[in-house]
mmCIF file of C-alpha atoms in Angstrom:
data_model
loop_
_atom_site.group_PDB
_atom_site.id
_atom_site.type_symbol
_atom_site.label_atom_id
_atom_site.label_comp_id
_atom_site.label_asym_id
_atom_site.label_seq_id
_atom_site.Cartn_x
_atom_site.Cartn_y
_atom_site.Cartn_z
ATOM 1 C CA UNK B 1 -31.538 16.994 28.620
ATOM 2 C CA UNK B 2 -31.983 17.675 31.757
ATOM 3 C CA UNK B 3 -33.905 21.398 31.863
ATOM 4 C CA UNK B 4 -33.987 21.402 35.952
ATOM 5 C CA UNK B 5 -30.016 20.637 36.035
ATOM 6 C CA UNK B 6 -29.144 23.188 33.730
ATOM 7 C CA UNK B 7 -31.268 26.196 35.027
ATOM 8 C CA UNK B 8 -30.143 27.740 38.406
ATOM 9 C CA UNK B 9 -32.712 28.399 40.752
ATOM 10 C CA UNK B 10 -31.762 31.459 43.608
ATOM 11 C CA UNK B 11 -34.359 31.056 46.194
ATOM 12 C CA UNK B 12 -32.917 33.715 48.096
ATOM 13 C CA UNK B 13 -32.827 36.074 44.950
ATOM 14 C CA UNK B 14 -35.008 39.285 44.745
ATOM 15 C CA UNK B 15 -35.527 37.839 40.657
ATOM 16 C CA UNK B 16 -39.174 36.059 41.143
ATOM 17 C CA UNK B 17 -38.457 32.204 40.850
ATOM 18 C CA UNK B 18 -40.961 32.116 37.126
ATOM 19 C CA UNK B 19 -38.328 34.977 35.745
ATOM 20 C CA UNK B 20 -35.893 32.729 36.702
ATOM 21 C CA UNK B 21 -37.192 30.482 34.514
ATOM 22 C CA UNK B 22 -37.606 32.136 31.760
ATOM 23 C CA UNK B 23 -34.291 33.620 31.534
ATOM 24 C CA UNK B 24 -32.516 30.526 32.040
ATOM 25 C CA UNK B 25 -34.502 28.474 28.982
ATOM 26 C CA UNK B 26 -33.953 31.858 26.729
ATOM 27 C CA UNK B 27 -30.218 31.776 27.462
ATOM 28 C CA UNK B 28 -30.545 28.082 27.040
ATOM 29 C CA UNK B 29 -31.547 28.513 23.714
ATOM 30 C CA UNK B 30 -29.611 31.159 22.603
ATOM 31 C CA UNK B 31 -26.608 29.580 23.791
ATOM 32 C CA UNK B 32 -27.430 26.424 21.253
ATOM 33 C CA UNK B 33 -28.325 24.085 24.943
ATOM 34 C CA UNK B 34 -31.797 23.734 23.784
ATOM 35 C CA UNK B 35 -32.522 22.975 20.183
ATOM 36 C CA UNK B 36 -35.422 24.246 18.049
ATOM 37 C CA UNK B 37 -38.061 20.879 18.134
ATOM 38 C CA UNK B 38 -36.144 19.644 21.779
ATOM 39 C CA UNK B 39 -39.247 18.679 23.873
ATOM 40 C CA UNK B 40 -39.210 20.190 28.122
ATOM 41 C CA UNK B 41 -40.718 19.131 30.487
ATOM 42 C CA UNK B 42 -44.064 19.174 31.979
ATOM 43 C CA UNK B 43 -45.379 21.994 33.878
ATOM 44 C CA UNK B 44 -45.631 19.540 36.997
ATOM 45 C CA UNK B 45 -41.703 17.444 36.931
ATOM 46 C CA UNK B 46 -40.285 21.018 35.948
ATOM 47 C CA UNK B 47 -42.142 22.137 39.146
ATOM 48 C CA UNK B 48 -41.366 19.237 41.202
ATOM 49 C CA UNK B 49 -37.409 18.886 39.679
ATOM 50 C CA UNK B 50 -36.493 23.094 40.582
ATOM 51 C CA UNK B 51 -38.531 22.367 44.054
ATOM 52 C CA UNK B 52 -40.612 24.787 42.315
ATOM 53 C CA UNK B 53 -45.039 25.480 42.867
ATOM 54 C CA UNK B 54 -46.697 24.116 39.459
ATOM 55 C CA UNK B 55 -48.522 27.231 38.517
ATOM 56 C CA UNK B 56 -44.668 29.179 38.649
ATOM 57 C CA UNK B 57 -43.373 27.375 35.882
ATOM 58 C CA UNK B 58 -46.664 27.211 33.882
ATOM 59 C CA UNK B 59 -46.580 31.371 34.214
ATOM 60 C CA UNK B 60 -42.854 30.682 32.692
ATOM 61 C CA UNK B 61 -44.114 28.586 29.930
ATOM 62 C CA UNK B 62 -46.713 31.162 29.341
ATOM 63 C CA UNK B 63 -44.294 33.752 29.173
ATOM 64 C CA UNK B 64 -42.500 32.355 26.884
ATOM 65 C CA UNK B 65 -45.328 31.161 24.453
ATOM 66 C CA UNK B 66 -46.033 34.499 24.630
ATOM 67 C CA UNK B 67 -42.648 35.405 23.715
ATOM 68 C CA UNK B 68 -42.553 32.593 20.197
ATOM 69 C CA UNK B 69 -39.812 31.067 22.110
ATOM 70 C CA UNK B 70 -41.634 27.670 22.934
ATOM 71 C CA UNK B 71 -45.552 26.144 21.183
ATOM 72 C CA UNK B 72 -47.885 23.850 23.464
ATOM 73 C CA UNK B 73 -48.582 21.401 21.419
ATOM 74 C CA UNK B 74 -51.691 19.800 23.207
ATOM 75 C CA UNK B 75 -51.339 16.331 24.882
ATOM 76 C CA UNK B 76 -47.786 16.040 22.947
ATOM 77 C CA UNK B 77 -46.361 18.742 25.164
ATOM 78 C CA UNK B 78 -44.176 21.860 24.764
ATOM 79 C CA UNK B 79 -41.210 23.014 22.350
ATOM 80 C CA UNK B 80 -38.401 24.934 21.267
ATOM 81 C CA UNK B 81 -40.451 26.973 18.300
ATOM 82 C CA UNK B 82 -38.611 27.178 14.905
ATOM 83 C CA UNK B 83 -37.323 30.759 14.267
ATOM 84 C CA UNK B 84 -36.870 31.123 18.730
ATOM 85 C CA UNK B 85 -33.449 31.215 18.011
ATOM 86 C CA UNK B 86 -33.055 32.968 14.166
ATOM 87 C CA UNK B 87 -29.364 33.699 14.572
ATOM 88 C CA UNK B 88 -28.029 30.315 15.649
ATOM 89 C CA UNK B 89 -30.300 28.350 13.175
ATOM 90 C CA UNK B 90 -28.694 31.212 10.642
ATOM 91 C CA UNK B 91 -25.296 30.417 11.689
ATOM 92 C CA UNK B 92 -26.108 26.578 12.025
ATOM 93 C CA UNK B 93 -27.226 26.718 7.981
ATOM 94 C CA UNK B 94 -24.347 28.658 6.876
ATOM 95 C CA UNK B 95 -22.005 26.502 8.780
ATOM 96 C CA UNK B 96 -23.907 23.239 7.051
ATOM 97 C CA UNK B 97 -22.633 25.223 3.720
ATOM 98 C CA UNK B 98 -19.318 25.555 4.324
ATOM 99 C CA UNK B 99 -18.791 22.493 5.245
ATOM 100 C CA UNK B 100 -20.545 20.720 2.009
ATOM 101 C CA UNK B 101 -18.483 23.323 0.113
ATOM 102 C CA UNK B 102 -15.116 21.896 1.534
ATOM 103 C CA UNK B 103 -15.993 18.556 1.094
ATOM 104 C CA UNK B 104 -16.775 19.543 -2.616
ATOM 105 C CA UNK B 105 -13.068 20.404 -2.870
ATOM 106 C CA UNK B 106 -11.863 17.587 -1.638
ATOM 107 C CA UNK B 107 -10.795 18.545 2.372
ATOM 108 C CA UNK B 108 -11.658 15.862 4.696
ATOM 109 C CA UNK B 109 -13.362 15.875 8.134
ATOM 110 C CA UNK B 110 -10.826 16.353 10.084
ATOM 111 C CA UNK B 111 -8.847 19.026 8.100
ATOM 112 C CA UNK B 112 -12.332 20.617 8.265
ATOM 113 C CA UNK B 113 -12.306 20.196 11.748
ATOM 114 C CA UNK B 114 -9.352 21.292 12.235
ATOM 115 C CA UNK B 115 -9.536 24.316 10.352
ATOM 116 C CA UNK B 116 -12.738 25.372 12.100
ATOM 117 C CA UNK B 117 -10.981 24.920 15.523
ATOM 118 C CA UNK B 118 -7.457 27.075 14.567
ATOM 119 C CA UNK B 119 -10.309 30.066 12.989
ATOM 120 C CA UNK B 120 -12.264 29.933 16.617
ATOM 121 C CA UNK B 121 -8.806 30.321 18.656
ATOM 122 C CA UNK B 122 -7.829 33.377 15.789
ATOM 123 C CA UNK B 123 -4.989 31.369 14.679
ATOM 124 C CA UNK B 124 -5.599 32.468 10.712
ATOM 125 C CA UNK B 125 -3.085 30.410 9.319
ATOM 126 C CA UNK B 126 -3.290 26.763 9.633
ATOM 127 C CA UNK B 127 -0.371 24.745 9.169
ATOM 128 C CA UNK B 128 0.033 22.720 6.082
#
C-alpha cells in the first residue's frame, strides 16, 4: 500500500503535520485500510513522499508506537501492531465464523456474498 497517497497533509492547516500523519494512520487502521502486520514505509521514505522533514514523521511514529498502534522491529521495520484495532479484529473473526457456519449449512459463496450485501444494504429479507 502506498501510505503517502492515502495521507492528506495540509501544509496550510493549523494542525501540525506530525499530528496529521498520526491521525491519518489511526484513521486508516480504524477503517481497516491498514491491517495488523502490515509494514509501514521507513521514516525517510514517508517523509520524502509527503514532503516533510524526517523528524516530523519520526515524531508521528513515536507517538503511534507509544499509543500501541505500531511497533518497530529493529531493522525489519515498523508494522501495524496486533490489537491496534481490536474491534476490527473481533469483527473479522466473527465474519470468518459466520461464513464457516453458512458453508457448513451448504450455502455457496455467491449466496453468502448476496446475503451479506443485502444485510449491509438494509434489506433483511433476501430474495429466494
